Short mmCIF file of N, CA and C in Angstrom, two decimals:
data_model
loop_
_atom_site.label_atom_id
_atom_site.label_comp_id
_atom_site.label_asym_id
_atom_site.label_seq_id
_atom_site.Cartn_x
_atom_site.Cartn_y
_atom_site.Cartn_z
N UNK A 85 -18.02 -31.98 -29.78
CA UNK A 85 -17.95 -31.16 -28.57
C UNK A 85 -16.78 -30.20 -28.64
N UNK A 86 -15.17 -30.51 -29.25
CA UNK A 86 -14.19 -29.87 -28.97
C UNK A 86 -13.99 -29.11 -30.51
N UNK A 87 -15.20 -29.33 -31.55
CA UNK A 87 -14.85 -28.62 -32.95
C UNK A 87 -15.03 -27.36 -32.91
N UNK A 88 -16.03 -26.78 -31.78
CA UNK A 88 -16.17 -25.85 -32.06
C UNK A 88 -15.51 -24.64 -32.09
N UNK A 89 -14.17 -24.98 -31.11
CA UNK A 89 -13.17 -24.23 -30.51
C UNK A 89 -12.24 -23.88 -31.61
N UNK A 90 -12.87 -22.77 -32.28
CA UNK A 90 -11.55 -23.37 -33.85
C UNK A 90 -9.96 -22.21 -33.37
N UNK A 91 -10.08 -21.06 -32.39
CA UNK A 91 -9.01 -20.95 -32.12
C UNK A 91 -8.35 -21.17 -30.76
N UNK A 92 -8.18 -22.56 -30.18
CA UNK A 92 -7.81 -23.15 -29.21
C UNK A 92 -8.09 -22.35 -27.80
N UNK A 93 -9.05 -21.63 -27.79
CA UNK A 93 -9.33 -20.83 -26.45
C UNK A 93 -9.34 -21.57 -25.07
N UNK A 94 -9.64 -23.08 -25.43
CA UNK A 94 -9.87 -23.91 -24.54
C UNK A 94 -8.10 -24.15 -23.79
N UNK A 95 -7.66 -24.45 -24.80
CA UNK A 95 -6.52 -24.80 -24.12
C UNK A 95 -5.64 -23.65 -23.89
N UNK A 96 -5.38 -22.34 -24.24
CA UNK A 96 -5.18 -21.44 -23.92
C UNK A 96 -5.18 -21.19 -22.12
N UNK A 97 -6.70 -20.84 -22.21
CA UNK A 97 -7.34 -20.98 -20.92
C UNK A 97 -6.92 -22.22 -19.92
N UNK A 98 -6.64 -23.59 -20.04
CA UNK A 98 -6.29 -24.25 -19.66
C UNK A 98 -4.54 -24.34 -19.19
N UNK A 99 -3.58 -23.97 -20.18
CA UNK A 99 -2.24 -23.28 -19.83
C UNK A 99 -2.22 -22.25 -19.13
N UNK A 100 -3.13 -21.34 -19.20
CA UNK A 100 -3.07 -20.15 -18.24
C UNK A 100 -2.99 -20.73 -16.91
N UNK A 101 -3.99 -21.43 -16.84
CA UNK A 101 -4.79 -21.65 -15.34
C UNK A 101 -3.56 -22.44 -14.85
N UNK A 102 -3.15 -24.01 -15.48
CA UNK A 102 -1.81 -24.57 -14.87
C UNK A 102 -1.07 -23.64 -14.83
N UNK A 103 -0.13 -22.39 -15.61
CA UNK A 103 1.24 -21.80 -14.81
C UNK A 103 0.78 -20.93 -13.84
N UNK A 104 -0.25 -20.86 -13.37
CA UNK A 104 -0.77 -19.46 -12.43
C UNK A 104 -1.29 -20.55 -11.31
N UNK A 105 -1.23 -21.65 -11.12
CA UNK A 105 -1.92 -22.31 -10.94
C UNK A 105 -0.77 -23.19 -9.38
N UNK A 106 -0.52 -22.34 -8.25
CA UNK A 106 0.77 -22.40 -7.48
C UNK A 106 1.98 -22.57 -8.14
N UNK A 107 2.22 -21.88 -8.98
CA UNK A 107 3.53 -21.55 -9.63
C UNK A 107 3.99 -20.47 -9.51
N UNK A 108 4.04 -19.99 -8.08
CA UNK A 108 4.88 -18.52 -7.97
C UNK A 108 5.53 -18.28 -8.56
N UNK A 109 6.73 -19.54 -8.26
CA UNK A 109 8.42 -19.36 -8.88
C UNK A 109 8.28 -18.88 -10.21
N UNK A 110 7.00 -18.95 -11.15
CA UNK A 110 7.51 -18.22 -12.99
C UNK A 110 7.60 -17.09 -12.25
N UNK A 111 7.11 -16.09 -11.46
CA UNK A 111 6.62 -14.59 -11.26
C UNK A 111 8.16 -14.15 -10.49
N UNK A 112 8.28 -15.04 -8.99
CA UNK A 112 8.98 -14.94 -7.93
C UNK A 112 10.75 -15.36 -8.74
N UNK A 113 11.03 -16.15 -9.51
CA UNK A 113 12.22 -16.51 -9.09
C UNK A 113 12.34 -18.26 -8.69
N UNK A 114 13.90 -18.14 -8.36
CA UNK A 114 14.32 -19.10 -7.48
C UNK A 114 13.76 -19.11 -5.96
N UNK A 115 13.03 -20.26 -5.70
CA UNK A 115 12.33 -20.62 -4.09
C UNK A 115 13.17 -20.69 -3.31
N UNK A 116 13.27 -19.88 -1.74
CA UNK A 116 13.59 -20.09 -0.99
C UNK A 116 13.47 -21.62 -0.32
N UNK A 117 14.65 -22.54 0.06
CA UNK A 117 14.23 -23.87 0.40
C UNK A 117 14.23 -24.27 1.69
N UNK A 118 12.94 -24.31 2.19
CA UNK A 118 12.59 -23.77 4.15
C UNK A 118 13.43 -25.57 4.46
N UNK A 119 13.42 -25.48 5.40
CA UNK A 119 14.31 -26.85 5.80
C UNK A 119 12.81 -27.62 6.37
N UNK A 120 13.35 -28.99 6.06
CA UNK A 120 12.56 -30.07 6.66
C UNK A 120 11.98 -29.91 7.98
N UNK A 121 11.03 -31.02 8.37
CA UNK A 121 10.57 -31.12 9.99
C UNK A 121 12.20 -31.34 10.36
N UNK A 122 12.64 -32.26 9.98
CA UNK A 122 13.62 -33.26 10.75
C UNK A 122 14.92 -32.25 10.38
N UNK A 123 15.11 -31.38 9.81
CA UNK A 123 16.23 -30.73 9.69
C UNK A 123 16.25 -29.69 10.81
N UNK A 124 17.76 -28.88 11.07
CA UNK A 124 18.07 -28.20 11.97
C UNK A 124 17.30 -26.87 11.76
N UNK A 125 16.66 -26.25 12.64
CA UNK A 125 15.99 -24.87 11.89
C UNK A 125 16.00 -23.93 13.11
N UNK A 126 15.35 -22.33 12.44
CA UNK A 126 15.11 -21.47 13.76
C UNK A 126 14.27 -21.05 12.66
N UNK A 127 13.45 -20.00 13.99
CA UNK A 127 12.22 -19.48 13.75
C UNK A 127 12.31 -17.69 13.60
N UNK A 128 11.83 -17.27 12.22
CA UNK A 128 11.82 -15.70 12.18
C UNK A 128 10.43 -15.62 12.59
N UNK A 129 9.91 -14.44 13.08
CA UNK A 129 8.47 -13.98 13.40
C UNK A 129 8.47 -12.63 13.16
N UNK A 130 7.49 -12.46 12.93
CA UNK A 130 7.05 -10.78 12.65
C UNK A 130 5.49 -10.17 12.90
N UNK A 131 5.19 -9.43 13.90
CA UNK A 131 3.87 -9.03 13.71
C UNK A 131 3.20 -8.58 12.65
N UNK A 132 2.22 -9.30 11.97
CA UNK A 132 1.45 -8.82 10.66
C UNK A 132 0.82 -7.56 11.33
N UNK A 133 1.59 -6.63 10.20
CA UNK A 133 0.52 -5.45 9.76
C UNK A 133 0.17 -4.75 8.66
N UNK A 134 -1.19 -4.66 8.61
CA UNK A 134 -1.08 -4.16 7.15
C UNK A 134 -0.72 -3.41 6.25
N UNK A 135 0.14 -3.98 5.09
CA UNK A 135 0.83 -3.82 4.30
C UNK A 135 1.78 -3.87 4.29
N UNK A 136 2.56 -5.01 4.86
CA UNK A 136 3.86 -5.42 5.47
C UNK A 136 4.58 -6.86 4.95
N UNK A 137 5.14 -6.82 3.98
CA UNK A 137 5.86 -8.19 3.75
C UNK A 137 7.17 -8.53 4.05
N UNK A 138 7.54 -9.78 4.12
CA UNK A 138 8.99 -10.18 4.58
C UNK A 138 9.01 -11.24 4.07
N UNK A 139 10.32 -11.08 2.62
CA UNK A 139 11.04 -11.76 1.61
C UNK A 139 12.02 -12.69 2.21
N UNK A 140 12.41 -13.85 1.86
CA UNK A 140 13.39 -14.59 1.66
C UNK A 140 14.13 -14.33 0.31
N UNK A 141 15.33 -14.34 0.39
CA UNK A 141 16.15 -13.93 -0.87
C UNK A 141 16.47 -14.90 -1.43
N UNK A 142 16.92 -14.95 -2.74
CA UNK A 142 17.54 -16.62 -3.01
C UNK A 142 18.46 -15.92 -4.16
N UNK A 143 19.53 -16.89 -4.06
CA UNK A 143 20.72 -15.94 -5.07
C UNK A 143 21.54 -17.81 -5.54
N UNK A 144 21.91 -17.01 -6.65
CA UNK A 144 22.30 -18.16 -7.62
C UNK A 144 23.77 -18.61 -7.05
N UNK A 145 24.87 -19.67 -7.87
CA UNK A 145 25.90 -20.59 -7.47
C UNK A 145 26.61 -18.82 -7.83
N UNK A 146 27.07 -18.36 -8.15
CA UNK A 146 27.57 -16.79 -8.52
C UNK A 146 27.44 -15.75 -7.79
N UNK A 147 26.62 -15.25 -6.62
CA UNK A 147 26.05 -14.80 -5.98
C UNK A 147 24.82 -13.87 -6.36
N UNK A 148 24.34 -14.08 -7.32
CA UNK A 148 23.46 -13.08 -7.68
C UNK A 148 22.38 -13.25 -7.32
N UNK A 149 21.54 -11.72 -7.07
CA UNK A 149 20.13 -12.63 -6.71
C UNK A 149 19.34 -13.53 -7.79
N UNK A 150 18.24 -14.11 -6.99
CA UNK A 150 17.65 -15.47 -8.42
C UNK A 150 16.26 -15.42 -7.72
N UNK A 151 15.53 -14.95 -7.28
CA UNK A 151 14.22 -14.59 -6.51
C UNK A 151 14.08 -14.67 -5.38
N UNK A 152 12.96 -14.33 -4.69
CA UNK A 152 12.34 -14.15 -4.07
C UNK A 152 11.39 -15.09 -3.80
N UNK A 153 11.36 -15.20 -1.89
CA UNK A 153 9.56 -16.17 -1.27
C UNK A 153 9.01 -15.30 -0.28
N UNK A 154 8.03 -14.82 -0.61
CA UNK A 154 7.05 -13.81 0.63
C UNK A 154 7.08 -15.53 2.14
N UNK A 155 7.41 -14.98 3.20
CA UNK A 155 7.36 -15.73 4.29
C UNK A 155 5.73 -15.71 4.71
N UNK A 156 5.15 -17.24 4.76
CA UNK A 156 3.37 -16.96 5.19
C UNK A 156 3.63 -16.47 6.63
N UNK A 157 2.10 -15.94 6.44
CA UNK A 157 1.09 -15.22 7.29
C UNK A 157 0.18 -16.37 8.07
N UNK A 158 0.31 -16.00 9.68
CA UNK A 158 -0.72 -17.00 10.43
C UNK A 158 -0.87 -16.23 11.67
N UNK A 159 -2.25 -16.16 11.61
CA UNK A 159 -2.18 -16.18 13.52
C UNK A 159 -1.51 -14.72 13.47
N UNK A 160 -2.32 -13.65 12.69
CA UNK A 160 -1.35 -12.24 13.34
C UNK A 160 0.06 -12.15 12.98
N UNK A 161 0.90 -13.45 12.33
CA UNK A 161 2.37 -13.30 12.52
C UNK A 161 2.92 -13.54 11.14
N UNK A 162 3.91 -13.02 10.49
CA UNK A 162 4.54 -13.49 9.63
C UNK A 162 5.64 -14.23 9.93
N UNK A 163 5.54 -15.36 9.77
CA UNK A 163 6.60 -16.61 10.83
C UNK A 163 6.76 -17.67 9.79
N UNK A 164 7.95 -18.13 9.99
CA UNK A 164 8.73 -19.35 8.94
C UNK A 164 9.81 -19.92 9.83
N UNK A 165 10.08 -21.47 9.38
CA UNK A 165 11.31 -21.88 9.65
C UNK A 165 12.03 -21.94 8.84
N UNK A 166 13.26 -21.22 9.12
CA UNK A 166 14.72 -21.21 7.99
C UNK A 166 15.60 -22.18 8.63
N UNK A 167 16.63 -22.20 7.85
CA UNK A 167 17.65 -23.15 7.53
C UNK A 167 18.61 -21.88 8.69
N UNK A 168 19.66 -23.08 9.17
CA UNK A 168 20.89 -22.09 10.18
C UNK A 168 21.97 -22.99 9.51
N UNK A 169 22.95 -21.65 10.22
CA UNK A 169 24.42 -22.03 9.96
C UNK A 169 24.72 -21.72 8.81
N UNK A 170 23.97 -20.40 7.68
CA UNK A 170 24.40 -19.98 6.91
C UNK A 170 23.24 -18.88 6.80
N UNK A 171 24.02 -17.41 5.99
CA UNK A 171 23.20 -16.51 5.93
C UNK A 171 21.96 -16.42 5.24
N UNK A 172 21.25 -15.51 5.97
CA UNK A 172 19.93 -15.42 5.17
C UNK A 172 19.58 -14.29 5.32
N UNK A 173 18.99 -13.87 3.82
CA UNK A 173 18.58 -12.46 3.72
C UNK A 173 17.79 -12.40 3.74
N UNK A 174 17.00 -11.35 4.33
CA UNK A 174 15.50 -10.86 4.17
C UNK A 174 15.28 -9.43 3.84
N UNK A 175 14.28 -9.06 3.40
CA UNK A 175 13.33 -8.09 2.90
C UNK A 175 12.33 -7.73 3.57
N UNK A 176 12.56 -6.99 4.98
CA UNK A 176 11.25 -6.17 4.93
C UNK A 176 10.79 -5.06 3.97
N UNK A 177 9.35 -5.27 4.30
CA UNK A 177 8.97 -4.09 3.16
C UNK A 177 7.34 -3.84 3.62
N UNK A 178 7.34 -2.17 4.06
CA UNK A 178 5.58 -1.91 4.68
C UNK A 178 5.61 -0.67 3.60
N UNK A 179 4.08 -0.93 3.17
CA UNK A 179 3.82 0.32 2.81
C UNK A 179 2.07 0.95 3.41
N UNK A 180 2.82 2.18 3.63
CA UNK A 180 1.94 3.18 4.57
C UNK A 180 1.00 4.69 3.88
N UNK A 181 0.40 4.70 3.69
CA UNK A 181 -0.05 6.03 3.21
C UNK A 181 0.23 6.10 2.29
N UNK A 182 0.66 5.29 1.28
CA UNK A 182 1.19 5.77 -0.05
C UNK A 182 3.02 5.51 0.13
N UNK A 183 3.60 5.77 0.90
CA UNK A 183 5.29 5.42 1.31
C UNK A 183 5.37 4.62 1.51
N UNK A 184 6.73 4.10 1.15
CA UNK A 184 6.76 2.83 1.52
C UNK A 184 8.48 2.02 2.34
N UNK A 185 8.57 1.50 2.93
CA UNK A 185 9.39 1.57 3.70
C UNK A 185 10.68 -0.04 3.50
N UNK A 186 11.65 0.06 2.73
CA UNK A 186 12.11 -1.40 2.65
C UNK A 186 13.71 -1.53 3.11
N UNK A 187 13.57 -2.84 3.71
CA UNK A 187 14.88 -2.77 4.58
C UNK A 187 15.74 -4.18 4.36
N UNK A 188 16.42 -4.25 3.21
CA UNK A 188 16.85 -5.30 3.18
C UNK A 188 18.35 -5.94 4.36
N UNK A 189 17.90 -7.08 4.71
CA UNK A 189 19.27 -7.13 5.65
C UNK A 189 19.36 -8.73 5.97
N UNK A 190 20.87 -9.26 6.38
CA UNK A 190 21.13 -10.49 6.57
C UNK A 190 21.56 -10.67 8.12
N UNK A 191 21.61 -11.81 8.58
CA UNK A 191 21.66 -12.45 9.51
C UNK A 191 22.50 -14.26 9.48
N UNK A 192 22.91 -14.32 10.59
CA UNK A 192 22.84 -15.92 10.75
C UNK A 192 21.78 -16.48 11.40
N UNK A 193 21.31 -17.46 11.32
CA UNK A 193 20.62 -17.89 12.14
C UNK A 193 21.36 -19.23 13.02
N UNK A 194 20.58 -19.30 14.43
CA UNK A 194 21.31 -20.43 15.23
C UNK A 194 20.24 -21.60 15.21
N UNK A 195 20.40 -22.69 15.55
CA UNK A 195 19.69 -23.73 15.41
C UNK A 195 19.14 -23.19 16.76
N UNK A 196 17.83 -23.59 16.77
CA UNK A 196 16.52 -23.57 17.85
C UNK A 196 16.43 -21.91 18.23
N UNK A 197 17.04 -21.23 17.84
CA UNK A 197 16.45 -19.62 18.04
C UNK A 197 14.96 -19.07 17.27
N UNK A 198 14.89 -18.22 18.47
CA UNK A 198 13.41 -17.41 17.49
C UNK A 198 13.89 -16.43 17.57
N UNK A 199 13.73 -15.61 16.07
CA UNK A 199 14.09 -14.50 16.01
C UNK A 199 12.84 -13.35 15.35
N UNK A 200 12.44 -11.97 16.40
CA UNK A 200 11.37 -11.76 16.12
C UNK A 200 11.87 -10.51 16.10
N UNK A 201 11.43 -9.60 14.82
CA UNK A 201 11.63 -8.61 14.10
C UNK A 201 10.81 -7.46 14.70
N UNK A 202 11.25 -6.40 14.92
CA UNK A 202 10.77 -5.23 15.69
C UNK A 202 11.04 -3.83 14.40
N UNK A 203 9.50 -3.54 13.94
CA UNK A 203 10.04 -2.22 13.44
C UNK A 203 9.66 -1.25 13.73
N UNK A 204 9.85 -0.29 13.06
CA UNK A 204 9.11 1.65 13.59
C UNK A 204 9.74 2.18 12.50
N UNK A 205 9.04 3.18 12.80
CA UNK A 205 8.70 4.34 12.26
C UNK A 205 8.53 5.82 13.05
N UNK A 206 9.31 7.11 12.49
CA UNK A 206 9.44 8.03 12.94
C UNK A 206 9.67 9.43 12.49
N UNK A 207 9.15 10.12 12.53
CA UNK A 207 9.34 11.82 11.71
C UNK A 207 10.23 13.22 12.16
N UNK A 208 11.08 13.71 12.08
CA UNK A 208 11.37 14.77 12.51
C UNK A 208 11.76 15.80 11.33
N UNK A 209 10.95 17.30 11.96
CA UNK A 209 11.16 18.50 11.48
C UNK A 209 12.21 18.82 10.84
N UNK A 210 12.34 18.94 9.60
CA UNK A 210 14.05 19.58 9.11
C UNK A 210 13.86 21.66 8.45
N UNK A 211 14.94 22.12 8.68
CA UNK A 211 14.90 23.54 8.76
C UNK A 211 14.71 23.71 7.11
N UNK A 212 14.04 24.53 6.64
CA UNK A 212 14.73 24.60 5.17
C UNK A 212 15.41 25.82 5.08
N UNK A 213 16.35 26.59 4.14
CA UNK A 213 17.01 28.07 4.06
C UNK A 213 16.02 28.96 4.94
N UNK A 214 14.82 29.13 4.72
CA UNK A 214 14.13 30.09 5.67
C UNK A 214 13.78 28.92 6.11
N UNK A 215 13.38 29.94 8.11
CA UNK A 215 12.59 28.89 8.81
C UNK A 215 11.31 28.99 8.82
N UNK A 216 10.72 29.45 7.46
CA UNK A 216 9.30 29.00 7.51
C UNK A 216 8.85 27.96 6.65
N UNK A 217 10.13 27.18 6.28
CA UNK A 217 10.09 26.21 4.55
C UNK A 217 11.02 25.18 5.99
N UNK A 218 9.71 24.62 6.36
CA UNK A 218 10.04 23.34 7.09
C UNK A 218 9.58 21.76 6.33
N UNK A 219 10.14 20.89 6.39
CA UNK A 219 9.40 19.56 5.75
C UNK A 219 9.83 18.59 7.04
N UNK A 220 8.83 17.88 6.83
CA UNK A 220 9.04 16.51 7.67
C UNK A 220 9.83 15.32 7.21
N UNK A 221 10.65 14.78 7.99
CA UNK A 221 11.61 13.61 7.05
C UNK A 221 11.22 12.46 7.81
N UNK A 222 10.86 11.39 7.10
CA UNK A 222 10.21 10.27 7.71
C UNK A 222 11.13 8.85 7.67
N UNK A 223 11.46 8.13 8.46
CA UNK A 223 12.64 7.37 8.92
C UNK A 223 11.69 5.80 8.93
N UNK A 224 12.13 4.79 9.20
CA UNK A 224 11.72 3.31 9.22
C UNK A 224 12.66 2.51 9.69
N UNK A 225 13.00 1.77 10.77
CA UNK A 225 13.84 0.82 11.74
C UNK A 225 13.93 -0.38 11.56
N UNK A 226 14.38 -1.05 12.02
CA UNK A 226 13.96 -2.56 12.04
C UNK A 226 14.95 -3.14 12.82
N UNK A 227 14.82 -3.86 13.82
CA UNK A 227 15.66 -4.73 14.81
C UNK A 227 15.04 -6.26 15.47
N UNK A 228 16.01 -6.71 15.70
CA UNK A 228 15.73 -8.21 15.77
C UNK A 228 16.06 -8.78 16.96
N UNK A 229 15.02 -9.27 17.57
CA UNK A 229 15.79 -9.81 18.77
C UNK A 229 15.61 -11.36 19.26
N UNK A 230 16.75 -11.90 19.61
CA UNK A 230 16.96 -13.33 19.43
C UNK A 230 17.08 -13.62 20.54
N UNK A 231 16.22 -15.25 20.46
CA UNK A 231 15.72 -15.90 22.03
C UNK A 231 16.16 -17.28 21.80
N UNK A 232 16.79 -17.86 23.03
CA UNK A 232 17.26 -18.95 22.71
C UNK A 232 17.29 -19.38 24.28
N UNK A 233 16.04 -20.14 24.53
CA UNK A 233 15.40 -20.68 26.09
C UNK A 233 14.95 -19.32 26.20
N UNK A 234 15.28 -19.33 27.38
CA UNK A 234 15.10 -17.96 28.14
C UNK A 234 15.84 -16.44 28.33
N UNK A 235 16.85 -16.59 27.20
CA UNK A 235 17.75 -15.87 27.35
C UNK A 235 17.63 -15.11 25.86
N UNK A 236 17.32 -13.80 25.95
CA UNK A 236 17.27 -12.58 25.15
C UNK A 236 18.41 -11.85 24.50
N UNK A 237 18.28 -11.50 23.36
CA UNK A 237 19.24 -10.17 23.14
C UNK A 237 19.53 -9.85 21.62
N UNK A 238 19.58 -8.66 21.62
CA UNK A 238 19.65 -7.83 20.21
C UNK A 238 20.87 -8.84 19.27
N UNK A 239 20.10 -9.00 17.92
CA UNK A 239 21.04 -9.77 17.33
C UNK A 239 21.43 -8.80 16.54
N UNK A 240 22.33 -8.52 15.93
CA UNK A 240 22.98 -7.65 15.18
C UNK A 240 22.75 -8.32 13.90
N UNK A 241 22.38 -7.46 12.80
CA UNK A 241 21.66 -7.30 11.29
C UNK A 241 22.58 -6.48 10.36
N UNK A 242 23.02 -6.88 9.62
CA UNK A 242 24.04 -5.87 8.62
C UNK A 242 22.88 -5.72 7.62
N UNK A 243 22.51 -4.20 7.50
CA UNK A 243 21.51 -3.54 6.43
C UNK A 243 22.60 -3.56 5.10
N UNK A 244 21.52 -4.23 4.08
CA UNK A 244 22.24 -4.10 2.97
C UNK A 244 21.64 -3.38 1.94
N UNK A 245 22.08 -3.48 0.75
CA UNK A 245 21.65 -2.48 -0.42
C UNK A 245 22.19 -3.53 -1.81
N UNK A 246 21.36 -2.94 -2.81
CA UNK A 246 21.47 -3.40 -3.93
C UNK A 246 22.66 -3.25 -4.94
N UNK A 247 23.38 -3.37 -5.11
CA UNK A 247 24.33 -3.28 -6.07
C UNK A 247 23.99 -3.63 -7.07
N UNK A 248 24.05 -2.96 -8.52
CA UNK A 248 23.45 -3.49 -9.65
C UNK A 248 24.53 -3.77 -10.46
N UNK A 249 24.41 -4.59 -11.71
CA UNK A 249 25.59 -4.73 -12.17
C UNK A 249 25.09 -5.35 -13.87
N UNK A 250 25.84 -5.66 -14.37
CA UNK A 250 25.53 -6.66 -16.17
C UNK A 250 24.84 -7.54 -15.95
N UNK A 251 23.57 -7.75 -15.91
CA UNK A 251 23.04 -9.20 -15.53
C UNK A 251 22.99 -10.03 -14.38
N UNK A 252 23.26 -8.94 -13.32
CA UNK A 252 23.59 -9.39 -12.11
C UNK A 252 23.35 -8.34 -10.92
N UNK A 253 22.10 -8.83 -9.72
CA UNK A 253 22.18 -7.97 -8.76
C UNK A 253 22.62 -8.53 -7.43
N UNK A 254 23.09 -8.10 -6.54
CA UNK A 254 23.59 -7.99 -5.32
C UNK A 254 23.08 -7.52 -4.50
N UNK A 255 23.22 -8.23 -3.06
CA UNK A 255 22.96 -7.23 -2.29
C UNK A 255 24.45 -7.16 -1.39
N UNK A 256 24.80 -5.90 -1.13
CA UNK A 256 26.03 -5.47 -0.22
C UNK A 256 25.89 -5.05 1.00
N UNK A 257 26.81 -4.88 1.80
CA UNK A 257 26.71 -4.08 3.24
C UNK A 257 27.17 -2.51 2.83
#
């Protein structure tokens, strides 16, 4: 039955299928590690729309980054429980018409908060040397606002950026 296979296609095919096989992390990186039922947590949310993802960052004992976890999709929402009492970065990222819009930025999180991500999008006219050489410049937001009982309010987000470096990326304020 297995002679016929004289250049191992079988098992080929069979290694493929196991590393592809829920093994993000070869593709992704280092896993973001969502906290237990029983551990302290808060809640990010985000309205799904299409073509819209939101990364968890994961960065090594050095600070560098070490991958990436797309946060699931349910119910309309892109929603996860993270870990508090230490920062966490995220990655929005929509792409629209062909553009695409990415906003990396950190936060704390508090134990039992929900924190639900608000973005936009917006265009305004810019002059060029003559005013008949006009272009449109297209902008992308993102704000967060944190609930804890009944009580609301803008959490403040330091937007960061990539710093690249020897074998090593960053993200900075």
């Amino acid at each position: 039955m297995y002679g016929n296979d004289k250049f191992g296609w079988t098992y080929a095919l069979l290694a493929g299928a196991v590393a592809l096989s829920g093994c993000t992390s070869l593709f992704q990186g280092k896993q973001y590690l969502f906290p237990r039922p029983d551990e302290p947590s808060a809640t990010v949310r985000l309205k799904y729309e299409s073509g819209t993802n939101l990364d968890a960052m994961t960065f090594n004992e050095s600070g560098c980054y070490a991958g990436f976890t797309p946060l699931p999709y349910t119910d309309g929402f892109i929603e996860a429980q993270v870990a508090v009492g230490k920062k966490l970065v995220l990655t929005y990222r929509q792409v629209v018409a062909g553009s695409m819009c990415q906003i990396p930025f950190s936060f704390t999180p508090q134990e039992g908060a929900t924190y639900t991500l608000k973005s936009g999008s917006w265009s305004e006219s810019k002059t060029g040397i003559l005013p008949i050489f006009t272009s449109d410049q297209y902008y992308c937001g993102l704000g967060v606002v944190k609930k804890v009982g009944t009580q609301e309010s803008v959490e403040p987000i330091q937007q960061l950026r990539i710093k690249t470096g020897f074998a090593c990326l960053r993200f900075v304020k």
